[in-house]
PDB file of C-alpha atoms in Angstrom:
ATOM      1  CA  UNK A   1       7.141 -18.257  -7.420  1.00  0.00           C
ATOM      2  CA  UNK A   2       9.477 -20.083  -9.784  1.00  0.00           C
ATOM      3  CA  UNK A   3      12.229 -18.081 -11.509  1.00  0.00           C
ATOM      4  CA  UNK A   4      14.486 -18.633 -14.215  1.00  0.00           C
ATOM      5  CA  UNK A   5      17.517 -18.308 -12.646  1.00  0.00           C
ATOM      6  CA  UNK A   6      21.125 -17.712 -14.856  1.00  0.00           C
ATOM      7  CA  UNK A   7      25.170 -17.979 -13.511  1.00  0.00           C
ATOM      8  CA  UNK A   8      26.897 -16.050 -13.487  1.00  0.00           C
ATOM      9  CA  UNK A   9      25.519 -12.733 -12.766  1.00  0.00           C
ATOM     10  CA  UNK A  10      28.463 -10.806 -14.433  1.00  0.00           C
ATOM     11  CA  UNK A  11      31.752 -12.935 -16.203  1.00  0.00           C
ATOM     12  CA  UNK A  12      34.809 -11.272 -17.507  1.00  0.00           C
ATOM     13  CA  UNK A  13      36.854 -12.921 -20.281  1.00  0.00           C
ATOM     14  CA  UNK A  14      39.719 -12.283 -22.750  1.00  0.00           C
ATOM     15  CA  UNK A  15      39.303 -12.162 -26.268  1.00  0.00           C
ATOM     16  CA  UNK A  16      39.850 -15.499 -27.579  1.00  0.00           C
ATOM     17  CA  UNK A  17      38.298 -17.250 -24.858  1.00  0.00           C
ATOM     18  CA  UNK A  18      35.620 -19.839 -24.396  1.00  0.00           C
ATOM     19  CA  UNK A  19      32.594 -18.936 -22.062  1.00  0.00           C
ATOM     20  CA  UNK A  20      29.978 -21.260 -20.836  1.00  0.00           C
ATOM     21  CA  UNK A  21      26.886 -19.262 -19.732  1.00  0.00           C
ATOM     22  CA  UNK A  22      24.463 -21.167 -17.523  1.00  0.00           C
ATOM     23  CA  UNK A  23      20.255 -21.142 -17.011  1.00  0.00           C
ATOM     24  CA  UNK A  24      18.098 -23.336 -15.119  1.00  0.00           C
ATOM     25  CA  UNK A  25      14.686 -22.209 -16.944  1.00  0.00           C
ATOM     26  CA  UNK A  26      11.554 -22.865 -15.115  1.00  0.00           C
ATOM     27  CA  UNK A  27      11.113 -26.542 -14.301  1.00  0.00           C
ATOM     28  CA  UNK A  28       7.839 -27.656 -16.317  1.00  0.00           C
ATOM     29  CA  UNK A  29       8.264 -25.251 -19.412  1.00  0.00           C
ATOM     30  CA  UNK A  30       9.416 -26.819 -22.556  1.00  0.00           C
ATOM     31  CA  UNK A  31      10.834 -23.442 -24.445  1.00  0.00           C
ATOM     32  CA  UNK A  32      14.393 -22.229 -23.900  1.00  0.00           C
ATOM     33  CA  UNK A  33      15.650 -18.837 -25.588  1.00  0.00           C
ATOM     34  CA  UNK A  34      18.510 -17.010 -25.156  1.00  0.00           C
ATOM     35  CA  UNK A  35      19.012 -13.484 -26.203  1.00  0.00           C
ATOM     36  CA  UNK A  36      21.488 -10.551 -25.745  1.00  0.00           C
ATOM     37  CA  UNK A  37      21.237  -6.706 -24.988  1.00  0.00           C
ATOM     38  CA  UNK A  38      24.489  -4.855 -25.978  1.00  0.00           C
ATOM     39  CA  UNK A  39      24.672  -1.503 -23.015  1.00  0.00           C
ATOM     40  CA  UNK A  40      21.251   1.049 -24.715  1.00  0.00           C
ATOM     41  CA  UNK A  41      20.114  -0.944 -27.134  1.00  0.00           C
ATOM     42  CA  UNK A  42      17.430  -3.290 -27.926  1.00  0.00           C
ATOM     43  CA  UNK A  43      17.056  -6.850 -26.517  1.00  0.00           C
ATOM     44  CA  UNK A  44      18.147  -9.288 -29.837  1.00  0.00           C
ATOM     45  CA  UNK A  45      16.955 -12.678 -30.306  1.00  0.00           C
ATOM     46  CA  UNK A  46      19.263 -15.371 -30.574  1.00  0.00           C
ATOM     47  CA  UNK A  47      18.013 -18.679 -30.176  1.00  0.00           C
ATOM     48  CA  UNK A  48      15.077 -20.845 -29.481  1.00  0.00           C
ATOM     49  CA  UNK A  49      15.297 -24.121 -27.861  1.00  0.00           C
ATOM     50  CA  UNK A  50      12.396 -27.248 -27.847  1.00  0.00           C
ATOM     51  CA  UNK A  51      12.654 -31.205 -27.488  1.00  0.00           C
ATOM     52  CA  UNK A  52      16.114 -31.398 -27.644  1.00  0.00           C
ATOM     53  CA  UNK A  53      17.056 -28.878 -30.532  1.00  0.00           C
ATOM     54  CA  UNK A  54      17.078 -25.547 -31.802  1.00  0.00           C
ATOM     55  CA  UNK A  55      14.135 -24.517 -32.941  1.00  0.00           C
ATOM     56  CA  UNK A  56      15.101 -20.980 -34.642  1.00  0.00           C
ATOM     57  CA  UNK A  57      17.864 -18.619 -34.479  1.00  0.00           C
ATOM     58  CA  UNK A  58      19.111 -15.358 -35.395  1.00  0.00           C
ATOM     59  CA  UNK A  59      21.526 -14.056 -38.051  1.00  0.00           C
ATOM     60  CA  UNK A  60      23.577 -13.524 -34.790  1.00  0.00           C
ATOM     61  CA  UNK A  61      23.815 -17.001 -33.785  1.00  0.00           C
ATOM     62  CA  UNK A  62      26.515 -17.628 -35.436  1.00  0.00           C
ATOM     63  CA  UNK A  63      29.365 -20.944 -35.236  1.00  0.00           C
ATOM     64  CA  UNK A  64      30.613 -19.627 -32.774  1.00  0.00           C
ATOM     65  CA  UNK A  65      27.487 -19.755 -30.567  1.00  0.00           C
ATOM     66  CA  UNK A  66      25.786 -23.190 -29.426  1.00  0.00           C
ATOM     67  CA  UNK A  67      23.689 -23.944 -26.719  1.00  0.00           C
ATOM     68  CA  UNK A  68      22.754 -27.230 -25.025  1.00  0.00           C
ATOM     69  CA  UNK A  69      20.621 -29.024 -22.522  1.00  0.00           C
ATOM     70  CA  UNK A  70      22.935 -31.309 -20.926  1.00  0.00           C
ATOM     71  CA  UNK A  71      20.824 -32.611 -18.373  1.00  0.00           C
ATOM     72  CA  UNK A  72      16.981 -32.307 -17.332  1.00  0.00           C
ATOM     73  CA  UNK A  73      17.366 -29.037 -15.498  1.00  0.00           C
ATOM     74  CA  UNK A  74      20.077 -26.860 -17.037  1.00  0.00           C
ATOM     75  CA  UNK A  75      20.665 -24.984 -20.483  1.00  0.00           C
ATOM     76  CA  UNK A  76      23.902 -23.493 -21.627  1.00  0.00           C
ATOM     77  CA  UNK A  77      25.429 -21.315 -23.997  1.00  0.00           C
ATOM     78  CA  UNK A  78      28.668 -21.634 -25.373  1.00  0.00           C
ATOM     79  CA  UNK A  79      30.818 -18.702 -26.803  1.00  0.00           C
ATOM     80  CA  UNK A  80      33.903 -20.165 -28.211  1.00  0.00           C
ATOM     81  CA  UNK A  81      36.316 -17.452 -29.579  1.00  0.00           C
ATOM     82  CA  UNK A  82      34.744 -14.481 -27.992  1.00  0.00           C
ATOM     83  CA  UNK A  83      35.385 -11.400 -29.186  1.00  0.00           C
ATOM     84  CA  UNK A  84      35.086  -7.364 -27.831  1.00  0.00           C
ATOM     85  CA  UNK A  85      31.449  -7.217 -29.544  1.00  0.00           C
ATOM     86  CA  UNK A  86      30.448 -10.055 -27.644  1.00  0.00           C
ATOM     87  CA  UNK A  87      30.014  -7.734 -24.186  1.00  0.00           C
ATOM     88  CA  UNK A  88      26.232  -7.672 -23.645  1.00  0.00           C
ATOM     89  CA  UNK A  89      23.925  -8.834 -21.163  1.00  0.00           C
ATOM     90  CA  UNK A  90      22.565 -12.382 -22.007  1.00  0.00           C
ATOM     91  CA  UNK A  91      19.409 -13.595 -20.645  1.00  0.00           C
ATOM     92  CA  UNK A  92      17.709 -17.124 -20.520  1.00  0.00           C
ATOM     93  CA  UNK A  93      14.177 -17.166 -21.032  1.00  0.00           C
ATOM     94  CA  UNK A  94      11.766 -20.142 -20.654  1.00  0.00           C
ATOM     95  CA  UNK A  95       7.876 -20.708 -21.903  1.00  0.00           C
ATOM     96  CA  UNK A  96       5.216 -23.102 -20.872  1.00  0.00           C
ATOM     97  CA  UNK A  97       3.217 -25.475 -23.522  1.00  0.00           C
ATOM     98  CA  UNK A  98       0.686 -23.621 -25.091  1.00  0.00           C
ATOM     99  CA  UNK A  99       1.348 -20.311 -23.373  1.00  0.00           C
ATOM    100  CA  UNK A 100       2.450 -17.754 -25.860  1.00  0.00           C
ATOM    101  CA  UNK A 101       4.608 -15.721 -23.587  1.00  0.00           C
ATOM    102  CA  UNK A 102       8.492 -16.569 -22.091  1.00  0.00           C
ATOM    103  CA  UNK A 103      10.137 -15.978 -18.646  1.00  0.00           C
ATOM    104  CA  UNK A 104      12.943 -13.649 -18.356  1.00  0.00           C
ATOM    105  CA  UNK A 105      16.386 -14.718 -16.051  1.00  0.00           C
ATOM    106  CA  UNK A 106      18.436 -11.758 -13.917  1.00  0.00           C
ATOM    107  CA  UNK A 107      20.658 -11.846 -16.942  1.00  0.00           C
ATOM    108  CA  UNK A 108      24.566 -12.706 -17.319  1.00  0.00           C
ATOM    109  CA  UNK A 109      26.898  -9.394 -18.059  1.00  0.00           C
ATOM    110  CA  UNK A 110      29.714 -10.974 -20.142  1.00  0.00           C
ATOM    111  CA  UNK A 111      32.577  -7.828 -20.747  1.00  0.00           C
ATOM    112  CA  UNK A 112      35.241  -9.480 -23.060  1.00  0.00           C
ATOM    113  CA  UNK A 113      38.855  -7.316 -22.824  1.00  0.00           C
TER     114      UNK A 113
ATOM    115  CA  UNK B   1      13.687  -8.402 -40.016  1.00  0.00           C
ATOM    116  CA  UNK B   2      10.374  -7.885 -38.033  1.00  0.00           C
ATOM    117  CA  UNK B   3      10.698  -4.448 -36.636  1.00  0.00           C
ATOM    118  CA  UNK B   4       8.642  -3.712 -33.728  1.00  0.00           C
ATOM    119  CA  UNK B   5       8.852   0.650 -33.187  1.00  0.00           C
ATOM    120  CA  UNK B   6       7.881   2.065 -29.925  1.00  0.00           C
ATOM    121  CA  UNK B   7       7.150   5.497 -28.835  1.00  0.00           C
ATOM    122  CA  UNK B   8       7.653   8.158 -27.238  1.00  0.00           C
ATOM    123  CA  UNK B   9      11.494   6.831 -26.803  1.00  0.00           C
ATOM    124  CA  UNK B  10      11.499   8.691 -23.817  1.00  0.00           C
ATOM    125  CA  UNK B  11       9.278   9.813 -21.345  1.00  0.00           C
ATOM    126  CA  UNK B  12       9.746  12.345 -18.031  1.00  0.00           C
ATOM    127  CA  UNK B  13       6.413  13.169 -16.233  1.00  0.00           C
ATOM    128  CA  UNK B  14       5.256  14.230 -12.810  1.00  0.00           C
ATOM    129  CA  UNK B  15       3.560  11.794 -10.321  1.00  0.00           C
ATOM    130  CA  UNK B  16       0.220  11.661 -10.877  1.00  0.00           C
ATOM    131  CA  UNK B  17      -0.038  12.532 -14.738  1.00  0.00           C
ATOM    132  CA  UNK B  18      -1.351   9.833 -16.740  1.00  0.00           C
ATOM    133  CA  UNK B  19       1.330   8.810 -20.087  1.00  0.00           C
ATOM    134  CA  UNK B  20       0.569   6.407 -23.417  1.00  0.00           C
ATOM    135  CA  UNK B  21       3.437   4.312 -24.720  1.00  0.00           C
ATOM    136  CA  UNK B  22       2.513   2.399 -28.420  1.00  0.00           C
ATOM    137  CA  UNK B  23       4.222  -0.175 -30.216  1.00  0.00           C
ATOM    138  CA  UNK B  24       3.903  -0.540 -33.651  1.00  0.00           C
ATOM    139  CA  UNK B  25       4.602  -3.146 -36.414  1.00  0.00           C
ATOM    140  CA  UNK B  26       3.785  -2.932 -40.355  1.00  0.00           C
ATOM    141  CA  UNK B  27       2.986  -6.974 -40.236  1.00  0.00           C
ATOM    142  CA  UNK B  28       0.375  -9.090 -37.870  1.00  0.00           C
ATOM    143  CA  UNK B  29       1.300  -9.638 -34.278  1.00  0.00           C
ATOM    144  CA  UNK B  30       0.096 -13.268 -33.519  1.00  0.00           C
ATOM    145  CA  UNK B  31       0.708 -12.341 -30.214  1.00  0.00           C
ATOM    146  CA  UNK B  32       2.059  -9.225 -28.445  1.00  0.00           C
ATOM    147  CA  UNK B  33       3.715  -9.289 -25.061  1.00  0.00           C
ATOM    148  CA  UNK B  34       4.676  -5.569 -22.553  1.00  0.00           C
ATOM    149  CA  UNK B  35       7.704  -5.857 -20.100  1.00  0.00           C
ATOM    150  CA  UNK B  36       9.453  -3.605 -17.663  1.00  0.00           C
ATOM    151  CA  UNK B  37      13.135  -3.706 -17.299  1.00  0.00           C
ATOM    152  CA  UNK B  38      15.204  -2.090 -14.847  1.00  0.00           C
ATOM    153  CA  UNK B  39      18.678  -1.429 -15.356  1.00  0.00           C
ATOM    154  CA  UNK B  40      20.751  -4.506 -15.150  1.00  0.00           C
ATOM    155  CA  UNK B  41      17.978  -6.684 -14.809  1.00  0.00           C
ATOM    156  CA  UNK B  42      16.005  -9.146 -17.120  1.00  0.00           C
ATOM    157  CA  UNK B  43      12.808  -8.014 -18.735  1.00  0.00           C
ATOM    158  CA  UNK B  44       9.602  -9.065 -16.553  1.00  0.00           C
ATOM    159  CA  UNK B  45       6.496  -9.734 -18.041  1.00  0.00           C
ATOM    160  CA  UNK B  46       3.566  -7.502 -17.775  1.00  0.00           C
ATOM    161  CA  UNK B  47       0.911  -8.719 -20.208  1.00  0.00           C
ATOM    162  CA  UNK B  48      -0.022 -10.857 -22.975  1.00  0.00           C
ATOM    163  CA  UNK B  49      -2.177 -10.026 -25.698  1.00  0.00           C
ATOM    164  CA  UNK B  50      -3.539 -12.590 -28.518  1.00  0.00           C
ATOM    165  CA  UNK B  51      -7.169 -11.379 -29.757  1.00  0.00           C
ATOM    166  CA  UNK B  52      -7.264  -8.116 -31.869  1.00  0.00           C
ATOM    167  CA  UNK B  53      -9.173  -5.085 -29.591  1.00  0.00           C
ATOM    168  CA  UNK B  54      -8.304  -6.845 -26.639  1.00  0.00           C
ATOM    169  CA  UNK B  55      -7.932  -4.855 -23.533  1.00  0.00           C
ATOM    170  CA  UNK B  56      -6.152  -5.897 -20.647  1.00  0.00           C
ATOM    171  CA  UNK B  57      -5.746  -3.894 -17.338  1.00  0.00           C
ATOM    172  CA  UNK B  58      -3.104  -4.611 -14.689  1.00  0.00           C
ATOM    173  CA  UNK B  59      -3.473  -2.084 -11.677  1.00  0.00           C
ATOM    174  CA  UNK B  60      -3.403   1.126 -13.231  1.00  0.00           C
ATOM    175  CA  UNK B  61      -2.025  -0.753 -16.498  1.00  0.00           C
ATOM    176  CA  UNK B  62      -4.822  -0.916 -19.580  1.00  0.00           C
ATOM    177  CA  UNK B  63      -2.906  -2.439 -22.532  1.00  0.00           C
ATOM    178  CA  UNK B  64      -4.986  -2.411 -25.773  1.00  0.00           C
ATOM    179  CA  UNK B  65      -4.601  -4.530 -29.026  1.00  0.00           C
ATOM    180  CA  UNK B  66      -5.422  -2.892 -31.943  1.00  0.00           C
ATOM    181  CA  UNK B  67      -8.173  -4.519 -34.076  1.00  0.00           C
ATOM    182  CA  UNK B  68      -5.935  -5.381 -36.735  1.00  0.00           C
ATOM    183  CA  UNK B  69      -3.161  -7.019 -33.985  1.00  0.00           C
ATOM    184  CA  UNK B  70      -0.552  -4.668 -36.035  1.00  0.00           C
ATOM    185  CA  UNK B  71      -0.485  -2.328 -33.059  1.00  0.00           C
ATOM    186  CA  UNK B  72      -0.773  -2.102 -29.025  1.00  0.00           C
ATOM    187  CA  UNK B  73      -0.471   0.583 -26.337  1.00  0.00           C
ATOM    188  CA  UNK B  74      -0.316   1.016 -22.956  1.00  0.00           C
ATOM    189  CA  UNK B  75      -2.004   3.425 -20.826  1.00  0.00           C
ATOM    190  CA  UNK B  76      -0.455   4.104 -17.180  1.00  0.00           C
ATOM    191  CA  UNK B  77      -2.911   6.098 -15.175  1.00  0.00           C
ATOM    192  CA  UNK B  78      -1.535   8.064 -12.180  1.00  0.00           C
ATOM    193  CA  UNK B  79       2.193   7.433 -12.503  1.00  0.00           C
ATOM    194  CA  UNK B  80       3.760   6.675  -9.257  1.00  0.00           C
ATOM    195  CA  UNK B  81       7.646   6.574  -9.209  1.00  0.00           C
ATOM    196  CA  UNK B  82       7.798   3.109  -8.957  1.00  0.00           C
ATOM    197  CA  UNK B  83       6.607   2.981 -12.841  1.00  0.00           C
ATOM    198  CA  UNK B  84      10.273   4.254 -13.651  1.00  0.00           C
ATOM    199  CA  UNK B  85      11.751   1.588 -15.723  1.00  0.00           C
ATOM    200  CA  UNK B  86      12.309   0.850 -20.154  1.00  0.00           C
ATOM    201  CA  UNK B  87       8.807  -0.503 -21.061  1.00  0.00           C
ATOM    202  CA  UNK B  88       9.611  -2.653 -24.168  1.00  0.00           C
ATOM    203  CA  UNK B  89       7.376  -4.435 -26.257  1.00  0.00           C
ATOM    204  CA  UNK B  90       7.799  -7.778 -27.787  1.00  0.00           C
ATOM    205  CA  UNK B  91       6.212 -10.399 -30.175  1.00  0.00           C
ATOM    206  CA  UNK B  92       6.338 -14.421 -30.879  1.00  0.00           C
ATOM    207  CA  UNK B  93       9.572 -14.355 -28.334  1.00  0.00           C
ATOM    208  CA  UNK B  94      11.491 -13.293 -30.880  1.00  0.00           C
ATOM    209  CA  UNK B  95      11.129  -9.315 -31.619  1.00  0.00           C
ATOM    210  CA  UNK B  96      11.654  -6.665 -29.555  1.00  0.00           C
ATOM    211  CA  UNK B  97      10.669  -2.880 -29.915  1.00  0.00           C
ATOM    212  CA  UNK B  98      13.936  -0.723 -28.728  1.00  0.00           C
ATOM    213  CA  UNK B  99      11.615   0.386 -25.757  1.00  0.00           C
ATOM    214  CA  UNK B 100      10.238   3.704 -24.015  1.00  0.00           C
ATOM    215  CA  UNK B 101      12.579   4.872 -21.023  1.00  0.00           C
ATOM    216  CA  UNK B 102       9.856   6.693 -18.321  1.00  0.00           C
ATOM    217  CA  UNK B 103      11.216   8.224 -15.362  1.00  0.00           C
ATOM    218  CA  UNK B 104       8.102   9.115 -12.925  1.00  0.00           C
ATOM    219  CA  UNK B 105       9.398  12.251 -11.271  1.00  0.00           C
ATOM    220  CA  UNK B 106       7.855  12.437  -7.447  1.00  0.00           C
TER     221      UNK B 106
END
């Protein structure tokens, strides 16, 4: 069964840093998303992703986030100064054309020190 | 901000005893999905629902759509303990409800 798949599972990072998260969504959906869950809380939207650009985004999607599709199969996003509050779990999700519903990744546990 | 509230925010029952969850919303759902997470792993989809007073039944999963598509529940019947898991609810990919935590007690 095809499965979004994200890398890496967990990624530890000082404060400052740049991180580069990485999703290969499912390979005939058009929709990319990304969102975050900060440890016992709810899962927060951050972006959405279609024919080459974002699509929407949250107040949290910020200039320090940006996300890209560099080639056909992959779908990034970048951190570039993270800071402590950035620690969450990130996941990748992809949807199909006309299907209302989006495809959730094992998730990427970022802990920024 | 499109707030999405789900109750009970958690749950503890016996195997075998049957449990509601809801999810509620003060605007129009166009559509409404229900996912179980585990801890430390991504959200997996249990159910879409689109037309108002839709029901939908995985296993023994019935998820309902209000008439109004404001509201949803789902109804577990028989809880095993593999139901354990946050049930969360979610609408146009981009709201989430804060979930309902069950642990299914053997």
């Amino acid at each position: 069964e095809p499965e979004v798949t994200q890398t890496p599972s967990h990624q530890v990072t000082q404060m400052g840093q740049e991180v580069i998260l990485r999703c290969v969504p499912i390979s005939n959906h058009l929709y990319f998303y990304w969102y975050r869950q900060i440890l016992g809380q709810k899962v927060e939207f951050l972006v959405s992703f279609y024919n080459n650009e974002i699509s929407e985004k949250s107040e949290i999607f910020d200039d320090q986030f940006s996300v890209e599709r560099p080639d056909g199969s992959n779908f990034t996003l970048k951190i570039r100064s993270t800071k402590l509050e950035d620690s969450a779990m990130y996941f990748c999700a992809s949807g199909g054309t006309g299907r209302p519903e989006a495809f959730f990744g094992q998730g990427t546990r970022l802990t920024v020190v | 901000t499109q707030l999405l509230e789900q109750s009970p925010q958690f749950l503890s029952i016996q195997e075998g005893e049957n449990l509601t969850v809801y999810c509620n919303s003060s605007s129009v759902f166009s559509s409404l999905q229900w996912y179980r997470q585990e801890p430390g792993e991504g959200p997996v989809l249990l159910v879409t629902v689109v037309t108002g007073g839709e029901v939908k039944k995985l296993k023994r999963l019935t998820f309902q759509f209000g008439d109004a598509r404001k509201d949803s529940s789902l109804h577990i019947t028989a809880a095993q303990p593999g139901d354990t898991g946050l049930y969360l609810c979610g609408r146009d990919q981009f709201y989430f409800g804060t979930g309902t935590s069950l642990t299914v007690i053997p």
